[in-house]
Amino acid sequence: DSGVTQTPKHLITATGQRVTLRCSPRSGDLSVYWYQQSLDQGLQFLIQYYNGEERAKGNILERFSAQQFPDLHSELNLSSLELGDSALYFCASSVEYWDYGYTFGSGTRLTVV
Amino acid sequence: TQLLEQSPQFLSIQEGENLTVYCNSSSVFSSLQWYRQEPGEGPVLLVTVVTGGEVKKLKRLTFQFGDARKDSSLHITAAQPGDTGLYLCAGPKLGDYKLSFGAGTTVTVRA
């Protein structure tokens, strides 16, 4: 157990739907990162939050949004889902907004049918 | 185009053999991290190298950061089946703090 908790572990949904992925960071970590991993793209950085505020944005689609709450947990919202959004979504956390290593959760496997 | 290029993409060796995985870029990185990922799990941090020319050893694993901080390598001595996994290098470019990942090297160690 890495200390980073992601729910749900698996999600199957239809095209056009909206889903919410949840992440609880490791105790004491203020920064949360979201990554998407697909077979052809590898691990792609989506977005980072630090202590409730957006810190950096990567290749995140406009259909996707995220936030970090006062208790530091984070949610990634994916809407108008397409088949190509099927992937593993990982959350990671670290103490600072820059850091020498991230702790990853076990991921949420999203399948869009 | 990946910011970090890893080679080889796949590596299959016999138990007891040595292997080296390379991570290269045209950009300078403030640090480089190595992760190992097993199927269905998130990447697990193995090591972070920060100083150009730095060498770190973790039991049978040796990590090196290039002098110019543009490349890194991971060497495994006397590989064991437990070393099987996807090895990923990652780092923030100098002046940035977003972590970019290489595409990974899939290592299979046969018993």
Coordinates of N, CA and C in Angstrom, one line a residue:
Chain A
D1 N 0.8 -1.2 0.0 CA 0.0 0.0 0.0 C 0.9 1.3 0.0
S2 N 0.7 2.1 -1.1 CA 1.6 3.2 -1.2 C 1.2 4.4 -0.3
G3 N -0.1 4.3 0.1 CA -0.6 5.5 0.9 C -1.4 6.4 0.1
V4 N -1.4 6.3 -1.3 CA -2.2 7.0 -2.2 C -3.4 6.1 -2.6
T5 N -4.6 6.6 -2.3 CA -5.8 5.8 -2.5 C -6.6 6.3 -3.7
Q6 N -6.9 5.4 -4.6 CA -7.7 5.8 -5.8 C -8.9 5.0 -5.8
T7 N -10.0 5.6 -6.1 CA -11.3 4.9 -6.3 C -12.1 5.5 -7.5
P8 N -12.8 4.6 -8.2 CA -12.8 3.2 -8.1 C -11.6 2.6 -8.8
K9 N -11.4 1.3 -8.7 CA -10.3 0.6 -9.3 C -10.6 0.4 -10.8
H10 N -11.9 0.0 -11.1 CA -12.3 -0.2 -12.4 C -13.6 0.6 -12.7
L11 N -13.8 1.0 -13.9 CA -15.0 1.8 -14.3 C -15.2 1.5 -15.8
I12 N -16.5 1.0 -16.0 CA -16.9 0.8 -17.4 C -18.1 1.7 -17.6
T13 N -18.0 2.4 -18.7 CA -19.1 3.4 -19.0 C -19.3 3.5 -20.5
A14 N -20.4 4.2 -20.9 CA -20.7 4.3 -22.3 C -20.2 5.6 -22.8
T15 N -20.0 5.7 -24.1 CA -19.6 7.0 -24.7 C -20.7 8.1 -24.4
G16 N -20.2 9.3 -24.3 CA -21.0 10.4 -24.0 C -21.3 10.6 -22.5
Q17 N -20.9 9.6 -21.7 CA -21.2 9.8 -20.2 C -20.1 10.6 -19.5
R18 N -20.4 10.8 -18.2 CA -19.4 11.6 -17.4 C -19.1 10.7 -16.2
V19 N -17.8 10.7 -15.8 CA -17.4 10.0 -14.6 C -16.5 10.8 -13.7
T20 N -16.4 10.4 -12.5 CA -15.5 11.1 -11.5 C -14.6 10.1 -10.9
L21 N -13.3 10.4 -10.9 CA -12.3 9.6 -10.3 C -11.8 10.3 -9.1
R22 N -11.6 9.5 -8.0 CA -11.2 10.2 -6.8 C -9.8 9.7 -6.3
C23 N -9.1 10.6 -5.6 CA -7.8 10.3 -5.1 C -7.6 11.0 -3.8
S24 N -7.1 10.2 -2.8 CA -6.7 10.7 -1.5 C -5.2 10.6 -1.4
P25 N -4.5 11.7 -1.3 CA -3.0 11.6 -1.3 C -2.5 11.0 0.0
R26 N -1.2 10.7 0.0 CA -0.5 10.2 1.1 C -0.6 11.2 2.2
S27 N -0.7 10.8 3.5 CA -0.8 11.7 4.6 C 0.5 12.6 4.6
G28 N 0.2 13.9 4.7 CA 1.3 14.9 4.8 C 1.6 15.5 3.4
D29 N 1.2 14.9 2.3 CA 1.5 15.4 1.0 C 0.5 16.5 0.6
L30 N 1.0 17.6 0.1 CA 0.2 18.7 -0.3 C -0.1 18.7 -1.8
S31 N 0.7 18.1 -2.6 CA 0.6 18.1 -4.0 C 0.0 16.9 -4.6
V32 N -0.9 17.0 -5.5 CA -1.5 15.9 -6.2 C -1.4 16.1 -7.7
Y33 N -1.0 15.0 -8.4 CA -0.9 15.0 -9.8 C -1.8 13.9 -10.5
W34 N -2.3 14.2 -11.6 CA -3.0 13.2 -12.4 C -2.3 12.9 -13.7
Y35 N -2.2 11.6 -14.0 CA -1.6 11.1 -15.2 C -2.5 10.2 -15.9
Q36 N -2.4 10.1 -17.2 CA -3.2 9.2 -18.0 C -2.1 8.2 -18.7
Q37 N -2.4 6.9 -18.6 CA -1.5 6.0 -19.2 C -2.2 5.1 -20.2
S38 N -1.8 5.2 -21.5 CA -2.4 4.3 -22.5 C -1.3 3.6 -23.2
L39 N -1.6 2.6 -23.9 CA -0.5 1.7 -24.5 C 0.3 2.5 -25.5
D40 N -0.4 3.4 -26.3 CA 0.4 4.1 -27.4 C 1.0 5.4 -26.9
Q41 N 0.5 6.0 -25.8 CA 1.0 7.3 -25.4 C 1.9 7.3 -24.1
G42 N 1.9 6.1 -23.4 CA 2.7 6.1 -22.2 C 2.0 7.0 -21.1
L43 N 2.8 7.4 -20.1 CA 2.3 8.2 -19.0 C 2.3 9.7 -19.4
Q44 N 1.1 10.2 -19.5 CA 1.0 11.6 -19.9 C 0.5 12.5 -18.7
F45 N 1.2 13.5 -18.4 CA 0.8 14.4 -17.3 C -0.5 15.2 -17.7
L46 N -1.4 15.2 -16.8 CA -2.7 15.9 -17.0 C -2.7 17.3 -16.3
I47 N -2.6 17.2 -15.0 CA -2.7 18.4 -14.2 C -2.2 18.2 -12.8
Q48 N -1.8 19.3 -12.1 CA -1.2 19.2 -10.8 C -1.9 20.3 -9.9
Y49 N -2.2 19.9 -8.7 CA -2.7 20.8 -7.7 C -1.8 20.8 -6.5
Y50 N -1.6 22.0 -5.9 CA -0.8 22.1 -4.7 C -1.6 22.9 -3.6
N51 N -1.9 22.2 -2.5 CA -2.6 22.8 -1.4 C -3.9 23.5 -1.9
G52 N -4.6 22.9 -2.8 CA -5.9 23.4 -3.2 C -5.9 24.2 -4.5
E53 N -4.8 24.6 -4.9 CA -4.7 25.4 -6.1 C -4.0 24.7 -7.3
E54 N -4.5 25.0 -8.5 CA -3.9 24.5 -9.7 C -2.5 25.0 -9.8
R55 N -1.6 24.1 -10.1 CA -0.2 24.5 -10.1 C 0.4 24.4 -11.6
A56 N 0.0 23.4 -12.2 CA 0.5 23.2 -13.6 C -0.5 22.3 -14.4
K57 N -0.5 22.6 -15.7 CA -1.4 21.9 -16.6 C -0.6 21.3 -17.7
G58 N -1.0 20.0 -18.0 CA -0.3 19.4 -19.1 C -1.3 19.2 -20.3
N59 N -1.3 18.0 -20.8 CA -2.1 17.7 -22.0 C -3.6 17.3 -21.6
I60 N -4.2 18.1 -20.8 CA -5.6 17.8 -20.4 C -6.6 18.4 -21.3
L61 N -7.5 17.5 -21.8 CA -8.6 18.0 -22.7 C -9.5 18.9 -22.0
E62 N -10.2 19.7 -22.8 CA -11.2 20.6 -22.2 C -12.4 19.9 -21.6
R63 N -12.6 18.6 -22.0 CA -13.7 17.8 -21.5 C -13.4 17.3 -20.1
F64 N -12.1 17.4 -19.7 CA -11.6 17.0 -18.4 C -11.4 18.1 -17.5
S65 N -11.7 17.9 -16.2 CA -11.5 19.0 -15.2 C -11.1 18.3 -13.9
A66 N -10.5 19.0 -13.0 CA -10.1 18.5 -11.8 C -10.2 19.5 -10.7
Q67 N -10.1 19.1 -9.5 CA -10.0 20.0 -8.4 C -9.4 19.3 -7.2
Q68 N -8.9 20.1 -6.2 CA -8.4 19.6 -5.0 C -9.2 20.3 -3.9
F69 N -9.7 19.5 -3.0 CA -10.5 20.0 -1.9 C -9.7 20.4 -0.7
P70 N -10.4 21.1 0.3 CA -9.6 21.5 1.5 C -9.0 20.4 2.3
D71 N -9.6 19.2 2.2 CA -9.0 18.1 2.9 C -7.9 17.4 2.1
L72 N -7.6 18.0 1.0 CA -6.5 17.7 0.0 C -6.8 16.5 -0.9
H73 N -8.0 15.9 -0.8 CA -8.3 14.9 -1.7 C -8.6 15.6 -3.1
S74 N -8.5 14.8 -4.2 CA -8.7 15.4 -5.5 C -9.7 14.6 -6.3
E75 N -10.3 15.2 -7.2 CA -11.2 14.5 -8.1 C -10.9 14.9 -9.5
L76 N -11.0 13.9 -10.4 CA -10.8 14.2 -11.9 C -12.1 13.9 -12.5
N77 N -12.7 14.8 -13.2 CA -14.0 14.7 -13.9 C -13.7 14.6 -15.4
L78 N -14.3 13.5 -15.9 CA -14.2 13.3 -17.4 C -15.6 13.3 -18.0
S79 N -15.8 14.1 -18.9 CA -17.2 14.2 -19.5 C -17.2 14.0 -21.0
S80 N -18.4 13.8 -21.5 CA -18.5 13.5 -23.0 C -17.5 12.5 -23.4
L81 N -17.5 11.4 -22.7 CA -16.5 10.3 -22.9 C -16.5 9.7 -24.3
E82 N -15.3 9.5 -24.8 CA -15.1 8.9 -26.1 C -14.3 7.6 -25.9
L83 N -14.3 6.8 -26.9 CA -13.7 5.5 -26.9 C -12.2 5.7 -26.6
G84 N -11.6 6.7 -27.1 CA -10.2 7.0 -27.0 C -9.8 7.4 -25.6
D85 N -10.8 7.7 -24.7 CA -10.5 8.0 -23.3 C -10.2 6.8 -22.5
S86 N -10.4 5.6 -23.0 CA -10.1 4.4 -22.3 C -8.6 4.4 -22.0
A87 N -8.3 4.2 -20.7 CA -6.9 4.3 -20.3 C -6.9 4.0 -18.8
L88 N -5.6 3.9 -18.3 CA -5.4 3.9 -16.8 C -5.2 5.3 -16.4
Y89 N -5.8 5.7 -15.3 CA -5.6 7.1 -14.8 C -5.0 6.9 -13.4
F90 N -3.8 7.6 -13.3 CA -3.1 7.5 -12.0 C -3.1 8.8 -11.3
C91 N -3.2 8.8 -10.0 CA -3.0 9.9 -9.2 C -1.6 9.7 -8.5
A92 N -0.9 10.7 -8.3 CA 0.3 10.7 -7.5 C 0.4 11.8 -6.5
S93 N 1.2 11.7 -5.5 CA 1.3 12.8 -4.5 C 2.7 13.0 -4.1
S94 N 3.0 14.2 -3.6 CA 4.3 14.5 -3.1 C 4.1 15.6 -2.0
V95 N 5.2 15.8 -1.3 CA 5.1 16.8 -0.2 C 5.0 18.2 -0.7
E96 N 5.9 18.6 -1.7 CA 6.0 19.9 -2.2 C 5.4 19.9 -3.6
Y97 N 5.3 21.1 -4.3 CA 4.9 21.2 -5.7 C 6.0 20.9 -6.6
W98 N 7.2 20.9 -6.1 CA 8.4 20.3 -6.8 C 8.8 19.2 -5.9
D99 N 9.3 18.2 -6.4 CA 9.8 17.2 -5.5 C 10.7 16.1 -6.2
Y100 N 11.4 15.4 -5.4 CA 12.4 14.5 -5.9 C 11.8 13.1 -6.1
G101 N 10.5 13.0 -6.0 CA 9.9 11.6 -6.2 C 8.4 11.7 -5.9
Y102 N 7.6 11.0 -6.6 CA 6.2 11.0 -6.4 C 5.8 9.6 -5.9
T103 N 4.7 9.5 -5.2 CA 4.1 8.3 -4.8 C 2.8 8.1 -5.5
F104 N 2.7 7.0 -6.3 CA 1.6 6.8 -7.1 C 0.6 5.9 -6.5
G105 N -0.7 6.1 -6.8 CA -1.7 5.2 -6.4 C -1.8 4.0 -7.4
S106 N -2.7 3.1 -7.2 CA -2.8 1.9 -8.0 C -3.6 2.1 -9.3
G107 N -4.2 3.3 -9.4 CA -4.8 3.7 -10.7 C -6.3 3.3 -10.8
T108 N -7.0 4.0 -11.7 CA -8.4 3.6 -12.1 C -8.3 3.2 -13.5
R109 N -8.8 2.0 -13.8 CA -8.9 1.6 -15.2 C -10.2 2.0 -15.8
L110 N -10.2 2.9 -16.7 CA -11.5 3.4 -17.3 C -11.7 2.7 -18.7
T111 N -12.8 2.1 -18.9 CA -13.1 1.5 -20.2 C -14.4 2.2 -20.7
V112 N -14.3 2.8 -21.8 CA -15.5 3.4 -22.5 C -15.9 2.5 -23.6
V113 N -17.2 2.1 -23.6 CA -17.7 1.2 -24.6 C -18.8 1.9 -25.4
Chain B
T1 N 6.6 13.4 -30.1 CA 8.0 13.1 -29.7 C 8.1 13.2 -28.2
Q2 N 8.7 12.1 -27.7 CA 8.9 12.0 -26.2 C 10.1 12.9 -25.8
L3 N 9.9 13.6 -24.7 CA 11.0 14.5 -24.2 C 12.2 13.6 -23.7
L4 N 11.8 12.4 -23.2 CA 12.8 11.4 -22.7 C 12.6 10.2 -23.6
E5 N 13.7 9.8 -24.2 CA 13.7 8.6 -25.1 C 14.4 7.5 -24.3
Q6 N 13.7 6.4 -24.2 CA 14.3 5.2 -23.5 C 14.6 4.1 -24.5
S7 N 15.7 3.4 -24.2 CA 16.1 2.3 -25.1 C 16.7 1.2 -24.2
P8 N 16.6 -0.1 -24.6 CA 15.7 -0.5 -25.7 C 14.2 -0.4 -25.2
Q9 N 13.3 -0.7 -26.1 CA 11.9 -0.7 -25.7 C 11.6 -2.0 -24.9
F10 N 12.2 -3.1 -25.4 CA 11.9 -4.4 -24.7 C 13.3 -5.1 -24.5
L11 N 13.4 -5.8 -23.4 CA 14.6 -6.5 -23.1 C 14.2 -7.8 -22.4
S12 N 14.7 -9.0 -23.0 CA 14.4 -10.3 -22.4 C 15.8 -11.0 -22.2
I13 N 16.0 -11.3 -20.9 CA 17.3 -11.9 -20.6 C 17.1 -13.1 -19.7
Q14 N 18.2 -13.9 -19.6 CA 18.2 -15.1 -18.7 C 18.6 -14.6 -17.3
E15 N 18.1 -15.3 -16.3 CA 18.5 -15.0 -14.9 C 20.0 -15.1 -14.8
G16 N 20.5 -14.1 -14.1 CA 22.0 -14.1 -13.9 C 22.7 -13.2 -14.8
E17 N 22.1 -12.8 -15.9 CA 22.7 -11.9 -16.9 C 22.6 -10.4 -16.4
N18 N 23.4 -9.6 -17.0 CA 23.4 -8.2 -16.7 C 22.6 -7.4 -17.8
L19 N 22.0 -6.3 -17.4 CA 21.3 -5.5 -18.4 C 21.5 -4.0 -18.1
T20 N 21.4 -3.2 -19.2 CA 21.4 -1.7 -19.0 C 20.3 -1.1 -19.8
V21 N 19.6 -0.2 -19.2 CA 18.5 0.6 -19.8 C 19.0 2.1 -19.9
Y22 N 18.7 2.7 -21.0 CA 19.2 4.0 -21.3 C 18.0 5.0 -21.4
C23 N 18.3 6.2 -20.9 CA 17.3 7.3 -20.9 C 18.0 8.6 -21.4
N24 N 17.5 9.1 -22.6 CA 18.3 10.2 -23.2 C 17.3 11.3 -23.6
S25 N 17.9 12.5 -23.6 CA 17.1 13.7 -23.9 C 18.0 14.8 -24.5
S26 N 17.5 15.7 -25.3 CA 18.3 16.8 -25.7 C 18.1 18.0 -24.8
S27 N 17.3 17.8 -23.8 CA 17.0 18.9 -22.8 C 17.8 18.6 -21.5
V28 N 18.1 19.6 -20.7 CA 18.7 19.4 -19.4 C 17.6 19.3 -18.3
F29 N 17.9 18.4 -17.4 CA 16.9 18.1 -16.4 C 17.5 18.4 -15.0
S30 N 16.6 18.9 -14.1 CA 17.1 19.3 -12.8 C 17.3 18.0 -12.0
S31 N 16.6 17.0 -12.3 CA 16.8 15.7 -11.7 C 16.2 14.6 -12.6
L32 N 16.6 13.4 -12.3 CA 16.0 12.3 -13.1 C 15.6 11.2 -12.1
Q33 N 14.4 10.6 -12.3 CA 13.9 9.6 -11.4 C 13.7 8.3 -12.2
W34 N 13.9 7.2 -11.5 CA 13.6 5.9 -12.1 C 12.5 5.2 -11.3
Y35 N 11.5 4.7 -12.1 CA 10.4 4.0 -11.5 C 10.3 2.6 -12.1
R36 N 9.7 1.7 -11.3 CA 9.4 0.4 -11.8 C 7.9 0.2 -11.7
Q37 N 7.3 -0.3 -12.7 CA 5.8 -0.5 -12.7 C 5.5 -2.0 -13.1
E38 N 4.6 -2.6 -12.3 CA 4.2 -3.9 -12.5 C 2.8 -3.9 -13.0
P39 N 2.3 -4.9 -13.8 CA 1.0 -4.8 -14.4 C -0.1 -4.6 -13.4
G40 N -1.0 -3.6 -13.7 CA -2.1 -3.3 -12.8 C -1.8 -2.5 -11.6
E41 N -0.5 -2.0 -11.6 CA -0.1 -1.2 -10.4 C 0.4 0.1 -10.9
G42 N 0.6 1.1 -9.9 CA 1.2 2.3 -10.3 C 2.7 2.2 -10.2
P43 N 3.4 3.2 -10.9 CA 4.9 3.2 -10.8 C 5.4 3.4 -9.4
V44 N 6.5 2.7 -9.1 CA 7.1 2.8 -7.7 C 8.5 3.4 -7.9
L45 N 8.7 4.5 -7.1 CA 10.0 5.2 -7.2 C 11.1 4.3 -6.8
L46 N 12.2 4.2 -7.6 CA 13.4 3.4 -7.2 C 14.5 4.4 -6.7
V47 N 14.7 5.4 -7.5 CA 15.8 6.3 -7.1 C 15.6 7.7 -7.8
T48 N 16.2 8.7 -7.2 CA 16.3 10.0 -7.8 C 17.8 10.4 -7.9
V49 N 18.2 10.9 -9.0 CA 19.6 11.4 -9.2 C 19.5 12.9 -9.5
V50 N 20.3 13.6 -8.8 CA 20.2 15.1 -8.9 C 21.4 15.8 -9.5
T51 N 22.6 15.3 -9.1 CA 23.8 16.0 -9.5 C 24.4 15.3 -10.8
G52 N 24.9 16.1 -11.7 CA 25.5 15.6 -12.9 C 26.7 14.7 -12.6
G53 N 26.7 13.5 -13.2 CA 27.8 12.6 -12.9 C 27.5 11.7 -11.7
E54 N 26.4 11.9 -11.1 CA 26.1 11.1 -9.8 C 25.8 9.7 -10.2
V55 N 26.3 8.8 -9.3 CA 26.1 7.4 -9.4 C 25.5 6.9 -8.1
K56 N 24.3 6.2 -8.2 CA 23.7 5.7 -7.0 C 23.5 4.2 -7.1
K57 N 23.7 3.5 -6.0 CA 23.6 2.0 -6.1 C 22.5 1.6 -5.1
L58 N 21.7 0.7 -5.6 CA 20.6 0.2 -4.8 C 20.7 -1.4 -4.9
K59 N 21.4 -2.0 -4.1 CA 21.7 -3.5 -4.1 C 22.3 -3.8 -5.5
R60 N 21.6 -4.5 -6.4 CA 22.1 -4.9 -7.7 C 21.9 -3.9 -8.8
L61 N 21.2 -2.8 -8.4 CA 20.9 -1.7 -9.4 C 21.8 -0.6 -9.3
T62 N 22.4 -0.1 -10.4 CA 23.2 1.1 -10.4 C 22.6 2.1 -11.3
F63 N 22.5 3.3 -10.8 CA 21.9 4.4 -11.6 C 22.9 5.5 -11.8
Q64 N 23.0 6.0 -13.0 CA 24.0 7.1 -13.3 C 23.3 8.2 -14.0
F65 N 23.6 9.4 -13.6 CA 23.1 10.7 -14.2 C 24.3 11.2 -15.0
G66 N 24.0 11.6 -16.3 CA 25.1 12.1 -17.1 C 25.6 13.4 -16.7
D67 N 26.9 13.7 -17.0 CA 27.5 14.9 -16.6 C 26.7 16.2 -17.0
A68 N 26.1 16.1 -18.2 CA 25.4 17.3 -18.7 C 23.9 17.3 -18.2
R69 N 23.6 16.3 -17.4 CA 22.2 16.1 -16.9 C 21.2 16.0 -18.0
K70 N 21.6 15.4 -19.1 CA 20.6 15.1 -20.2 C 20.3 13.6 -20.4
D71 N 21.0 12.8 -19.7 CA 20.8 11.4 -19.9 C 21.1 10.6 -18.6
S72 N 20.6 9.4 -18.5 CA 20.7 8.6 -17.4 C 20.7 7.1 -17.8
S73 N 21.3 6.2 -17.0 CA 21.2 4.8 -17.3 C 20.9 4.0 -16.0
L74 N 20.4 2.9 -16.2 CA 20.1 1.9 -15.1 C 20.7 0.6 -15.5
H75 N 21.6 0.1 -14.6 CA 22.3 -1.1 -14.9 C 21.9 -2.1 -13.8
I76 N 21.5 -3.3 -14.2 CA 21.1 -4.4 -13.2 C 22.1 -5.5 -13.4
T77 N 22.7 -5.8 -12.3 CA 23.7 -6.9 -12.3 C 23.0 -8.2 -11.8
A78 N 23.4 -9.3 -12.4 CA 22.9 -10.6 -12.1 C 21.3 -10.6 -11.9
A79 N 20.7 -10.2 -13.0 CA 19.2 -10.0 -12.9 C 18.5 -11.3 -12.4
Q80 N 17.4 -11.0 -11.7 CA 16.5 -12.1 -11.1 C 15.1 -11.9 -11.7
P81 N 14.3 -13.0 -11.7 CA 12.9 -12.9 -12.2 C 12.1 -11.8 -11.5
G82 N 12.5 -11.5 -10.3 CA 11.8 -10.4 -9.5 C 12.1 -9.1 -10.1
D83 N 13.1 -8.9 -11.0 CA 13.4 -7.6 -11.6 C 12.5 -7.4 -12.8
T84 N 11.7 -8.3 -13.2 CA 10.8 -8.2 -14.3 C 9.8 -7.0 -14.0
G85 N 9.6 -6.2 -15.1 CA 8.7 -5.1 -14.9 C 9.0 -4.0 -16.0
L86 N 8.2 -3.0 -15.9 CA 8.3 -1.8 -16.8 C 9.2 -0.8 -16.1
Y87 N 10.3 -0.4 -16.7 CA 11.2 0.6 -16.0 C 11.0 1.9 -16.8
L88 N 10.7 2.9 -16.0 CA 10.4 4.3 -16.5 C 11.4 5.3 -16.0
C89 N 11.9 6.1 -16.8 CA 12.7 7.3 -16.3 C 11.7 8.5 -16.4
A90 N 12.0 9.5 -15.6 CA 11.1 10.6 -15.5 C 11.9 11.8 -14.9
G91 N 11.5 13.0 -15.3 CA 12.2 14.1 -14.7 C 11.6 15.4 -15.1
P92 N 11.8 16.5 -14.3 CA 11.4 17.8 -14.6 C 12.5 18.5 -15.4
K93 N 12.2 19.1 -16.5 CA 13.2 19.9 -17.2 C 13.7 21.0 -16.3
L94 N 14.9 21.5 -16.6 CA 15.4 22.6 -15.8 C 14.5 23.8 -15.9
G95 N 14.1 24.3 -14.7 CA 13.2 25.5 -14.7 C 11.8 25.1 -14.7
D96 N 11.5 23.9 -14.7 CA 10.1 23.4 -14.7 C 9.9 22.5 -13.5
Y97 N 8.7 22.1 -13.2 CA 8.5 21.1 -12.2 C 7.5 20.0 -12.6
K98 N 7.1 20.1 -13.8 CA 6.2 19.0 -14.3 C 7.1 17.8 -14.6
L99 N 6.6 16.7 -14.2 CA 7.4 15.4 -14.4 C 7.0 14.8 -15.7
S100 N 8.0 14.7 -16.7 CA 7.7 14.0 -17.9 C 8.3 12.6 -17.9
F101 N 7.6 11.7 -18.4 CA 8.0 10.3 -18.4 C 8.5 9.8 -19.8
G102 N 9.5 8.9 -19.8 CA 9.8 8.2 -21.0 C 8.8 7.1 -21.2
A103 N 8.9 6.5 -22.4 CA 7.9 5.5 -22.8 C 8.1 4.2 -22.1
G104 N 9.2 4.0 -21.5 CA 9.5 2.8 -20.7 C 10.2 1.7 -21.4
T105 N 10.9 0.9 -20.6 CA 11.5 -0.3 -21.1 C 10.9 -1.5 -20.4
T106 N 10.4 -2.5 -21.1 CA 9.8 -3.7 -20.5 C 10.9 -4.7 -20.4
V107 N 11.2 -5.1 -19.2 CA 12.3 -6.0 -18.9 C 11.7 -7.3 -18.4
T108 N 12.1 -8.4 -19.1 CA 11.6 -9.8 -18.7 C 12.9 -10.6 -18.4
V109 N 12.9 -11.1 -17.1 CA 14.0 -12.0 -16.7 C 13.5 -13.4 -16.6
R110 N 14.0 -14.3 -17.4 CA 13.6 -15.7 -17.5 C 14.4 -16.5 -16.5
A111 N 13.6 -17.4 -15.8 CA 14.3 -18.2 -14.8 C 15.0 -19.4 -15.5

